[in-house]
XYZ file of N, CA and C in Angstrom:
735
model
N 50.017 -13.473 -23.958
C 48.646 -13.120 -24.329
C 48.208 -11.871 -23.577
N 47.342 -11.101 -24.196
C 46.832 -9.901 -23.569
C 45.910 -10.265 -22.419
N 46.033 -9.540 -21.332
C 45.177 -9.786 -20.182
C 43.812 -9.164 -20.425
N 42.772 -9.962 -20.201
C 41.420 -9.464 -20.400
C 40.991 -8.659 -19.169
N 40.473 -7.480 -19.394
C 40.020 -6.628 -18.292
C 38.532 -6.345 -18.453
N 37.911 -5.955 -17.321
C 36.489 -5.600 -17.330
C 35.630 -6.728 -17.885
N 35.963 -7.966 -17.504
C 35.157 -9.102 -17.934
C 33.768 -9.006 -17.329
N 32.770 -9.405 -18.085
C 31.380 -9.384 -17.624
C 30.944 -10.822 -17.360
N 30.661 -11.184 -16.120
C 30.199 -12.554 -15.826
C 28.918 -12.864 -16.596
N 28.768 -14.112 -17.030
C 27.546 -14.518 -17.715
C 26.349 -14.283 -16.807
N 25.251 -13.798 -17.388
C 24.055 -13.595 -16.583
C 23.098 -12.586 -17.191
N 22.051 -12.297 -16.409
C 21.022 -11.341 -16.806
C 21.330 -9.997 -16.148
N 21.237 -8.920 -16.921
C 21.556 -7.589 -16.413
C 20.485 -6.579 -16.822
N 20.461 -5.479 -16.071
C 19.662 -4.324 -16.458
C 20.608 -3.306 -17.082
N 20.316 -2.925 -18.302
C 21.173 -1.988 -19.019
C 20.465 -0.642 -19.135
N 21.137 0.398 -18.677
C 20.608 1.748 -18.822
C 21.625 2.586 -19.588
N 21.223 3.776 -19.992
C 22.128 4.603 -20.785
C 21.864 6.073 -20.559
N 22.655 6.890 -21.212
C 22.492 8.331 -21.122
C 22.889 8.966 -22.447
N 22.412 10.169 -22.646
C 22.709 10.888 -23.879
C 24.128 11.456 -23.825
N 24.591 11.989 -24.941
C 25.924 12.571 -25.000
C 26.070 13.740 -24.012
N 24.945 14.377 -23.682
C 24.984 15.504 -22.749
C 24.910 15.061 -21.293
N 24.795 13.736 -21.067
C 24.773 13.219 -19.704
C 23.396 13.012 -19.124
N 22.350 13.253 -19.912
C 20.990 13.055 -19.418
C 20.644 11.568 -19.441
N 20.163 11.037 -18.305
C 19.833 9.625 -18.218
C 18.584 9.309 -19.032
N 18.651 8.204 -19.775
C 17.488 7.740 -20.522
C 16.522 7.044 -19.569
N 15.232 7.253 -19.746
C 14.237 6.657 -18.859
C 14.085 5.160 -19.089
N 14.216 4.722 -20.311
C 14.025 3.306 -20.619
C 15.247 2.488 -20.210
N 14.989 1.283 -19.678
C 16.047 0.333 -19.336
C 15.776 -0.967 -20.080
N 16.844 -1.726 -20.303
C 16.721 -2.990 -21.013
C 17.104 -4.147 -20.106
N 16.357 -5.235 -20.170
C 16.742 -6.477 -19.519
C 17.499 -7.294 -20.558
N 18.794 -7.532 -20.307
C 19.646 -8.154 -21.326
C 20.387 -9.363 -20.756
N 20.907 -10.191 -21.643
C 21.694 -11.360 -21.246
C 23.083 -11.292 -21.873
N 24.122 -11.448 -21.021
C 25.507 -11.488 -21.490
C 26.056 -12.905 -21.354
N 26.845 -13.306 -22.339
C 27.532 -14.595 -22.294
C 28.858 -14.450 -23.026
N 29.931 -14.923 -22.410
C 31.276 -14.826 -22.998
C 31.610 -13.382 -23.365
N 31.244 -12.469 -22.452
C 31.509 -11.038 -22.620
C 30.813 -10.422 -23.822
N 29.788 -11.114 -24.307
C 29.044 -10.607 -25.464
C 27.575 -10.447 -25.092
N 26.960 -9.404 -25.636
C 25.526 -9.232 -25.488
C 24.825 -10.259 -26.357
N 24.144 -11.209 -25.710
C 23.492 -12.289 -26.443
C 22.100 -11.894 -26.934
N 21.338 -11.238 -26.050
C 19.987 -10.870 -26.459
C 19.419 -9.803 -25.524
N 18.445 -9.090 -26.037
C 17.654 -8.161 -25.245
C 16.338 -8.869 -24.931
N 16.117 -9.165 -23.655
C 14.920 -9.920 -23.282
C 13.659 -9.079 -23.415
N 13.699 -7.859 -22.899
C 12.553 -6.968 -23.022
C 12.943 -5.565 -22.576
N 12.125 -4.595 -22.997
C 12.297 -3.209 -22.561
C 11.553 -3.056 -21.242
N 12.241 -2.552 -20.234
C 11.633 -2.403 -18.921
C 10.843 -1.104 -18.866
N 9.638 -1.191 -18.347
C 8.749 -0.033 -18.317
C 9.251 1.025 -17.344
N 8.961 2.278 -17.644
C 9.232 3.374 -16.722
C 7.981 3.628 -15.884
N 8.184 3.890 -14.590
C 7.065 4.130 -13.687
C 6.998 5.610 -13.327
N 5.783 6.182 -13.275
C 5.630 7.622 -13.010
C 5.768 7.959 -11.526
N 6.855 7.485 -10.905
C 7.137 7.738 -9.498
C 8.280 8.750 -9.448
N 8.123 9.848 -8.697
C 9.102 10.954 -8.757
C 10.532 10.577 -8.415
N 10.729 9.702 -7.419
C 12.083 9.434 -6.939
C 12.494 7.988 -7.183
N 13.710 7.812 -7.704
C 14.234 6.486 -7.984
C 14.163 6.137 -9.448
N 14.898 5.079 -9.809
C 14.918 4.651 -11.214
C 14.606 3.173 -11.379
N 14.308 2.466 -10.276
C 13.883 1.073 -10.388
C 14.992 0.058 -10.379
N 16.242 0.491 -10.104
C 17.362 -0.446 -10.045
C 17.611 -0.863 -8.591
N 18.475 -1.861 -8.410
C 18.812 -2.343 -7.065
C 19.400 -1.224 -6.212
N 20.297 -0.444 -6.795
C 20.966 0.627 -6.059
C 20.144 1.915 -5.981
N 19.141 2.032 -6.813
C 18.307 3.231 -6.825
C 16.848 2.843 -7.077
N 16.225 2.167 -6.107
C 14.845 1.702 -6.307
C 13.863 2.866 -6.380
N 12.724 2.628 -7.032
C 11.646 3.610 -6.982
C 11.206 3.749 -5.525
N 11.058 4.981 -5.057
C 10.698 5.231 -3.660
C 9.218 5.592 -3.569
N 8.468 4.737 -2.884
C 7.032 4.967 -2.689
C 6.866 5.635 -1.335
N 6.629 6.948 -1.365
C 6.655 7.758 -0.157
C 5.276 8.191 0.321
N 4.224 7.816 -0.426
C 2.871 8.260 -0.076
C 1.848 7.393 -0.793
N 0.576 7.581 -0.420
C -0.509 6.878 -1.102
C -0.562 7.271 -2.572
N -0.223 8.520 -2.867
C -0.217 8.978 -4.260
C 0.871 8.262 -5.064
N 2.041 8.078 -4.475
C 3.105 7.330 -5.151
C 2.682 5.889 -5.399
N 2.011 5.294 -4.408
C 1.561 3.913 -4.569
C 0.523 3.814 -5.686
N -0.319 4.826 -5.819
C -1.298 4.848 -6.894
C -0.590 4.901 -8.250
N 0.489 5.679 -8.340
C 1.268 5.740 -9.570
C 1.983 4.408 -9.840
N 2.391 3.746 -8.772
C 2.986 2.417 -8.872
C 1.990 1.445 -9.501
N 0.746 1.469 -9.022
C -0.279 0.590 -9.586
C -0.591 0.949 -11.039
N -0.603 2.243 -11.325
C -0.847 2.686 -12.703
C 0.246 2.148 -13.619
N 1.497 2.206 -13.140
C 2.598 1.660 -13.920
C 2.454 0.173 -14.156
N 2.049 -0.572 -13.105
C 1.853 -2.013 -13.245
C 0.780 -2.334 -14.279
N -0.284 -1.561 -14.247
C -1.391 -1.811 -15.167
C -0.945 -1.714 -16.620
N 0.038 -0.852 -16.888
C 0.494 -0.625 -18.265
C 1.806 -1.331 -18.591
N 2.281 -2.164 -17.663
C 3.552 -2.866 -17.846
C 3.275 -4.344 -18.088
N 3.567 -4.818 -19.289
C 3.294 -6.224 -19.617
C 4.132 -7.182 -18.777
N 5.293 -6.710 -18.269
C 6.152 -7.556 -17.442
C 5.842 -7.421 -15.949
N 4.923 -6.539 -15.598
C 4.451 -6.360 -14.217
C 5.589 -6.111 -13.215
N 6.529 -5.271 -13.611
C 7.616 -4.886 -12.713
C 8.730 -5.899 -12.586
N 8.751 -6.918 -13.411
C 9.778 -7.959 -13.314
C 11.175 -7.359 -13.437
N 12.048 -7.697 -12.478
C 13.420 -7.212 -12.497
C 13.593 -5.807 -11.954
N 12.503 -5.144 -11.567
C 12.593 -3.782 -11.054
C 12.448 -3.782 -9.527
N 12.894 -2.681 -8.908
C 12.950 -2.588 -7.445
C 12.148 -1.385 -6.956
N 11.369 -1.621 -5.889
C 10.530 -0.601 -5.283
C 10.701 -0.675 -3.771
N 10.740 0.485 -3.120
C 10.853 0.502 -1.664
C 9.847 1.498 -1.098
N 9.143 1.087 -0.051
C 8.169 1.953 0.615
C 8.859 2.654 1.771
N 8.650 3.966 1.902
C 9.361 4.731 2.925
C 8.442 5.334 3.982
N 7.115 5.130 3.871
C 6.172 5.673 4.853
C 4.937 4.789 4.913
N 4.244 4.814 6.043
C 2.976 4.099 6.180
C 1.845 4.970 5.644
N 0.818 4.334 5.048
C -0.308 5.104 4.517
C -1.505 4.191 4.275
N -2.662 4.815 4.119
C -3.885 4.145 3.674
C -4.032 4.416 2.190
N -4.267 3.379 1.415
C -4.305 3.543 -0.037
C -5.490 4.401 -0.468
N -5.332 5.033 -1.620
C -6.422 5.794 -2.210
C -7.465 4.833 -2.762
N -8.707 5.258 -2.745
C -9.750 4.425 -3.345
C -9.582 4.431 -4.856
N -9.598 3.245 -5.431
C -9.385 3.092 -6.863
C -10.686 2.576 -7.469
N -11.441 3.455 -8.109
C -12.733 3.045 -8.615
C -12.636 2.445 -10.012
N -11.535 2.653 -10.712
C -11.240 2.058 -12.012
C -12.212 1.010 -12.502
N -11.785 -0.262 -12.473
C -12.585 -1.355 -13.011
C -13.501 -1.978 -11.968
N -13.336 -1.619 -10.711
C -14.059 -2.342 -9.667
C -15.240 -1.578 -9.104
N -15.108 -0.266 -8.941
C -16.141 0.548 -8.309
C -16.483 0.010 -6.925
N -15.490 -0.604 -6.276
C -15.736 -1.230 -4.985
C -14.652 -0.875 -3.957
N -13.828 0.094 -4.249
C -12.757 0.439 -3.318
C -11.400 0.149 -3.925
N -10.527 -0.472 -3.158
C -9.154 -0.706 -3.600
C -9.101 -1.640 -4.807
N -8.338 -1.258 -5.826
C -8.142 -2.092 -7.004
C -6.702 -2.560 -7.089
N -6.461 -3.851 -7.306
C -5.106 -4.407 -7.257
C -4.628 -4.837 -8.643
N -3.318 -5.021 -8.754
C -2.684 -5.403 -10.013
C -1.761 -6.606 -9.791
N -1.354 -7.252 -10.876
C -0.366 -8.332 -10.807
C 1.025 -7.728 -10.587
N 1.927 -8.546 -10.000
C 3.270 -8.032 -9.706
C 4.295 -9.149 -9.825
N 5.468 -8.823 -10.425
C 6.543 -9.805 -10.588
C 7.898 -9.228 -10.216
N 7.909 -8.077 -9.534
C 9.166 -7.419 -9.201
C 9.568 -7.575 -7.749
N 10.374 -6.640 -7.271
C 10.911 -6.658 -5.909
C 10.314 -5.481 -5.126
N 9.606 -5.795 -4.045
C 8.965 -4.751 -3.241
C 9.447 -4.876 -1.799
N 10.178 -3.855 -1.339
C 10.652 -3.782 0.045
C 9.760 -2.791 0.784
N 9.022 -3.294 1.775
C 8.089 -2.443 2.497
C 8.733 -1.493 3.478
N 10.044 -1.598 3.708
C 10.729 -0.682 4.610
C 10.195 -0.722 6.027
N 9.581 -1.856 6.403
C 8.962 -2.016 7.735
C 7.827 -1.024 7.969
N 7.202 -0.566 6.879
C 6.058 0.336 6.946
C 4.764 -0.454 6.753
N 3.626 0.225 6.931
C 2.314 -0.416 6.852
C 1.497 0.140 5.695
N 0.822 -0.754 4.967
C -0.177 -0.367 3.972
C -1.543 -0.812 4.487
N -2.511 0.085 4.457
C -3.878 -0.215 4.865
C -4.799 -0.027 3.672
N -5.701 -1.007 3.448
C -6.651 -0.864 2.339
C -7.956 -1.579 2.650
N -9.023 -1.203 1.926
C -10.344 -1.804 2.082
C -10.929 -2.126 0.713
N -11.709 -3.207 0.665
C -12.396 -3.596 -0.572
C -13.794 -4.092 -0.212
N -14.788 -3.659 -0.976
C -16.169 -4.055 -0.724
C -16.742 -4.698 -1.987
N -16.947 -6.008 -1.952
C -17.451 -6.711 -3.127
C -18.918 -7.059 -3.012
N -19.430 -7.682 -4.076
C -20.809 -8.180 -4.058
C -20.831 -9.674 -3.774
N -19.678 -10.343 -4.021
C -19.570 -11.779 -3.787
C -20.050 -12.626 -4.936
N -20.824 -12.065 -5.840
C -21.393 -12.853 -6.930
C -20.685 -12.617 -8.260
N -19.876 -11.578 -8.365
C -19.220 -11.233 -9.616
C -17.777 -11.740 -9.632
N -17.308 -12.158 -10.810
C -15.922 -12.629 -10.913
C -14.941 -11.516 -10.603
N -15.364 -10.259 -10.733
C -14.470 -9.146 -10.421
C -14.125 -9.125 -8.938
N -14.912 -9.798 -8.118
C -14.661 -9.878 -6.683
C -13.745 -11.062 -6.339
N -12.937 -11.464 -7.296
C -12.003 -12.572 -7.130
C -10.573 -12.090 -7.377
N -9.590 -12.902 -6.939
C -8.169 -12.525 -7.072
C -7.923 -11.155 -6.439
N -8.196 -11.089 -5.148
C -8.109 -9.828 -4.409
C -7.020 -9.900 -3.346
N -6.292 -8.808 -3.219
C -5.252 -8.677 -2.209
C -4.500 -7.385 -2.476
N -3.409 -7.164 -1.783
C -2.580 -6.013 -2.127
C -2.176 -6.123 -3.591
N -1.883 -7.372 -4.029
C -1.651 -7.694 -5.434
C -2.647 -8.778 -5.830
N -3.178 -8.695 -7.027
C -4.120 -9.722 -7.473
C -3.397 -11.052 -7.663
N -2.227 -11.010 -8.327
C -1.408 -12.203 -8.554
C 0.060 -11.839 -8.347
N 0.786 -12.658 -7.581
C 2.239 -12.562 -7.520
C 2.790 -13.536 -8.534
N 3.454 -13.010 -9.561
C 3.948 -13.835 -10.652
C 5.400 -14.233 -10.432
N 5.880 -15.120 -11.287
C 7.252 -15.624 -11.213
C 8.256 -14.479 -11.096
N 9.124 -14.559 -10.072
C 10.134 -13.546 -9.867
C 9.802 -12.547 -8.772
N 8.576 -12.549 -8.278
C 8.180 -11.584 -7.253
C 8.914 -11.847 -5.937
N 9.314 -10.769 -5.285
C 10.023 -10.837 -4.001
C 9.465 -9.718 -3.113
N 8.763 -10.088 -2.046
C 8.129 -9.117 -1.149
C 8.768 -9.248 0.226
N 9.174 -8.120 0.830
C 9.858 -8.194 2.120
C 9.547 -6.975 2.986
N 9.732 -7.154 4.303
C 9.716 -6.054 5.283
C 8.454 -5.196 5.192
N 7.297 -5.842 5.180
C 6.046 -5.121 4.960
C 4.979 -5.539 5.972
N 4.187 -4.569 6.419
C 3.005 -4.827 7.231
C 1.768 -4.440 6.423
N 0.756 -5.301 6.465
C -0.468 -5.070 5.690
C -1.674 -5.152 6.618
N -2.529 -4.159 6.528
C -3.799 -4.175 7.259
C -4.903 -4.174 6.204
N -5.561 -5.315 6.041
C -6.506 -5.491 4.937
C -7.904 -5.805 5.447
N -8.893 -5.179 4.825
C -10.292 -5.481 5.106
C -10.999 -5.694 3.776
N -11.521 -6.911 3.572
C -12.224 -7.249 2.325
C -13.529 -7.949 2.651
N -14.602 -7.494 2.034
C -15.914 -8.054 2.293
C -16.536 -8.603 1.011
N -17.345 -9.661 1.164
C -18.099 -10.251 0.055
C -17.199 -10.668 -1.103
N -16.173 -11.455 -0.783
C -15.243 -11.985 -1.785
C -15.826 -13.252 -2.401
N -15.551 -13.449 -3.679
C -16.019 -14.676 -4.337
C -14.990 -15.795 -4.186
N -13.756 -15.601 -4.709
C -12.709 -16.596 -4.497
C -11.329 -15.963 -4.668
N -10.336 -16.644 -4.096
C -8.929 -16.238 -4.174
C -8.697 -14.850 -3.561
N -8.521 -14.811 -2.253
C -8.289 -13.535 -1.584
C -7.369 -13.727 -0.384
N -6.434 -12.791 -0.224
C -5.541 -12.760 0.927
C -4.992 -11.365 1.089
N -4.517 -11.029 2.267
C -4.029 -9.672 2.514
C -2.935 -9.271 1.532
N -2.028 -10.205 1.208
C -0.939 -9.907 0.278
C -1.321 -10.171 -1.164
N -1.915 -11.334 -1.440
C -2.223 -11.690 -2.834
C -3.378 -12.667 -2.918
N -4.151 -12.521 -3.997
C -5.200 -13.499 -4.262
C -4.619 -14.816 -4.732
N -3.586 -14.746 -5.594
C -2.981 -15.940 -6.196
C -1.469 -15.773 -6.250
N -0.743 -16.884 -6.088
C 0.701 -16.924 -6.297
C 1.010 -17.983 -7.352
N 1.769 -17.604 -8.385
C 2.228 -18.520 -9.434
C 3.729 -18.388 -9.595
N 4.419 -19.471 -9.999
C 5.845 -19.400 -10.288
C 6.685 -19.336 -9.028
N 7.940 -18.910 -9.185
C 8.876 -18.815 -8.061
C 8.717 -17.451 -7.391
N 8.314 -17.479 -6.129
C 8.017 -16.252 -5.380
C 8.607 -16.368 -3.985
N 9.169 -15.268 -3.474
C 9.707 -15.245 -2.121
C 9.034 -14.156 -1.305
N 8.658 -14.521 -0.080
C 8.029 -13.588 0.856
C 8.831 -13.633 2.147
N 9.317 -12.476 2.594
C 10.170 -12.433 3.779
C 9.758 -11.287 4.696
N 9.506 -11.608 5.960
C 9.156 -10.610 6.967
C 7.951 -9.774 6.537
N 6.894 -10.478 6.140
C 5.626 -9.832 5.812
C 4.622 -10.188 6.899
N 4.056 -9.158 7.523
C 3.134 -9.349 8.638
C 1.774 -8.775 8.254
N 0.711 -9.437 8.690
C -0.607 -9.036 8.215
C -1.647 -9.027 9.331
N -2.597 -8.138 9.160
C -3.781 -8.027 9.999
C -4.955 -8.125 9.032
N -5.654 -9.259 9.013
C -6.645 -9.521 7.967
C -8.054 -9.639 8.522
N -8.983 -9.039 7.811
C -10.416 -9.212 8.059
C -11.046 -9.445 6.698
N -11.164 -10.722 6.321
C -11.589 -11.092 4.967
C -12.786 -12.023 5.061
N -13.861 -11.673 4.386
C -15.079 -12.477 4.461
C -15.687 -12.656 3.083
N -16.153 -13.878 2.819
C -16.889 -14.144 1.589
C -18.362 -13.840 1.841
N -19.140 -13.867 0.765
C -20.575 -13.671 0.902
C -21.160 -14.888 1.607
N -21.832 -14.689 2.707
C -22.339 -15.776 3.539
C -23.203 -16.741 2.739
N -22.809 -18.025 2.772
C -23.609 -19.064 2.139
C -23.418 -19.206 0.649
N -22.557 -18.380 0.041
C -22.380 -18.446 -1.411
C -21.505 -19.640 -1.765
N -22.029 -20.587 -2.561
C -21.356 -21.866 -2.812
C -20.020 -21.722 -3.513
N -19.862 -20.696 -4.339
C -18.624 -20.545 -5.109
C -17.506 -19.909 -4.289
N -17.801 -19.504 -3.075
C -16.786 -18.838 -2.257
C -15.718 -19.836 -1.824
N -14.444 -19.552 -2.178
C -13.381 -20.494 -1.857
C -12.015 -19.811 -1.916
N -11.042 -20.502 -1.370
C -9.639 -20.057 -1.395
C -9.478 -18.683 -0.745
N -9.767 -18.642 0.552
C -9.639 -17.424 1.335
C -8.559 -17.654 2.386
N -7.484 -16.852 2.363
C -6.395 -17.011 3.322
C -6.036 -15.689 3.974
N -5.463 -15.757 5.162
C -5.064 -14.530 5.832
C -4.030 -13.758 5.035
N -3.073 -14.464 4.420
C -2.013 -13.825 3.638
C -2.205 -14.009 2.137
N -2.508 -15.260 1.709
C -2.637 -15.591 0.287
C -3.871 -16.475 0.097
N -4.621 -16.209 -0.960
C -5.798 -17.022 -1.231
C -5.455 -18.383 -1.796
N -4.670 -18.414 -2.885
C -4.376 -19.676 -3.561
C -2.946 -19.686 -4.086
N -2.213 -20.742 -3.790
C -0.870 -20.964 -4.324
C -0.979 -22.096 -5.342
N -0.704 -21.804 -6.610
C -0.917 -22.792 -7.668
C 0.262 -22.804 -8.638
N 0.779 -24.021 -8.930
C 1.917 -24.166 -9.843
C 3.047 -23.216 -9.446
N 3.405 -23.278 -8.165
C 4.353 -22.303 -7.628
C 5.440 -22.974 -6.791
N 6.541 -22.261 -6.666
C 7.597 -22.588 -5.706
C 7.683 -21.394 -4.759
N 7.005 -21.506 -3.632
C 6.854 -20.380 -2.715
C 7.757 -20.546 -1.504
N 8.529 -19.514 -1.220
C 9.364 -19.474 -0.024
C 8.827 -18.382 0.896
N 8.461 -18.765 2.115
C 8.029 -17.797 3.123
C 9.055 -17.828 4.243
N 9.783 -16.730 4.395
C 10.870 -16.646 5.363
C 10.512 -15.620 6.441
N 9.966 -16.091 7.540
C 9.563 -15.260 8.675
C 8.379 -14.357 8.298
N 7.424 -14.263 9.189
C 6.259 -13.428 8.964
C 5.113 -13.941 9.807
N 3.927 -13.421 9.597
C 2.766 -13.864 10.343
C 1.849 -12.709 10.670
N 0.950 -12.921 11.604
C -0.003 -11.886 11.966
C 0.636 -10.898 12.929
N 0.079 -9.717 12.999
C 0.470 -8.768 14.031
C -0.805 -8.222 14.676
N -0.702 -7.715 15.870
C -1.846 -7.323 16.702
C -2.666 -8.538 17.149
N -2.223 -9.732 16.735
C -2.869 -10.988 17.130
C -4.351 -11.018 16.752
N -4.702 -10.349 15.657
C -6.092 -10.320 15.215
C -6.149 -10.762 13.756
N -6.993 -11.762 13.496
C -7.200 -12.199 12.118
C -8.586 -12.830 12.023
N -9.294 -12.522 10.954
C -10.614 -13.091 10.725
C -10.749 -13.402 9.242
N -10.899 -14.681 8.905
C -11.100 -15.088 7.516
C -12.258 -16.075 7.465
N -13.104 -15.952 6.458
C -14.234 -16.868 6.348
C -14.554 -17.133 4.889
N -15.072 -18.322 4.606
C -15.443 -18.707 3.257
C -16.137 -20.052 3.276
N -16.570 -20.515 2.119
C -17.299 -21.778 2.011
C -16.352 -22.970 1.946
N -15.281 -22.853 1.126
C -14.331 -23.951 0.932
C -12.898 -23.410 0.917
N -11.952 -24.221 1.388
C -10.520 -23.903 1.341
C -10.233 -22.560 1.994
N -10.296 -22.550 3.306
C -10.055 -21.343 4.095
C -8.917 -21.616 5.063
N -7.951 -20.687 5.168
C -6.826 -20.890 6.070
C -6.318 -19.593 6.661
N -5.716 -19.682 7.827
C -5.185 -18.494 8.477
C -4.052 -17.869 7.698
N -3.252 -18.702 6.999
C -2.137 -18.199 6.184
C -2.455 -18.278 4.706
N -2.809 -19.496 4.224
C -3.116 -19.723 2.813
C -4.411 -20.516 2.713
N -5.258 -20.137 1.755
C -6.513 -20.855 1.586
C -6.356 -22.209 0.930
N -5.592 -22.283 -0.165
C -5.428 -23.534 -0.904
C -4.038 -23.576 -1.531
N -3.449 -24.784 -1.572
C -2.163 -25.017 -2.229
C -2.356 -26.123 -3.257
N -2.045 -25.832 -4.543
C -2.273 -26.779 -5.639
C -1.012 -26.931 -6.472
N -0.510 -28.154 -6.625
C 0.659 -28.432 -7.469
C 1.826 -27.486 -7.181
N 2.159 -27.347 -5.910
C 3.157 -26.355 -5.535
C 4.091 -26.882 -4.460
N 5.277 -26.265 -4.401
C 6.216 -26.490 -3.307
C 6.115 -25.288 -2.377
N 5.962 -25.577 -1.090
C 5.750 -24.492 -0.130
C 6.533 -24.772 1.131
């Protein structure tokens, strides 16, 4: 029998391509192989307007400045898969740009389901809410960490005022299977004093719901943390609901 060569193990892959002239195509595909056959194309992976990198494991998008991070958020906003299966690495510390977009209150966050390596750098951001509007909810570096998100090697310095519910330095909410490794935070998060709806305020994450969360090493740095709210307040996580942690 003929010996089979270049066998492709069953699994999920990122497929990229290039033109006949050797120019790399910007679009990538998330595909599934089985028995050395392409079984299906799961989805088209979004391209991010970040100058360096292509979003793969071997060539992650490189976030080298606050401007790059702003482009990263812009990409997330327009990506229905929220970065799922893509790789990003931060190469410098910075303070985020003010994002007046939908909030008009300072830093604006997006959902995320990809891989973010902080490169042992620091992100600093501020948010100023009214405490009474739903827009002042689900606040953090990311509004929601969705299934597949993997965050590592990152320091966060977060200041958020007048939060309504679900707020943490890293994420307001965590859903699905998520891994956090070597993430350190310095949090100053406060809800509107006396507001009854204020809840789920955590130093790192506001609310973990319907999730399988793995936290592998991390904690506060500078030994300073301040979190306050009406209900479900914690130094690490505000509330855990129907989840493995």
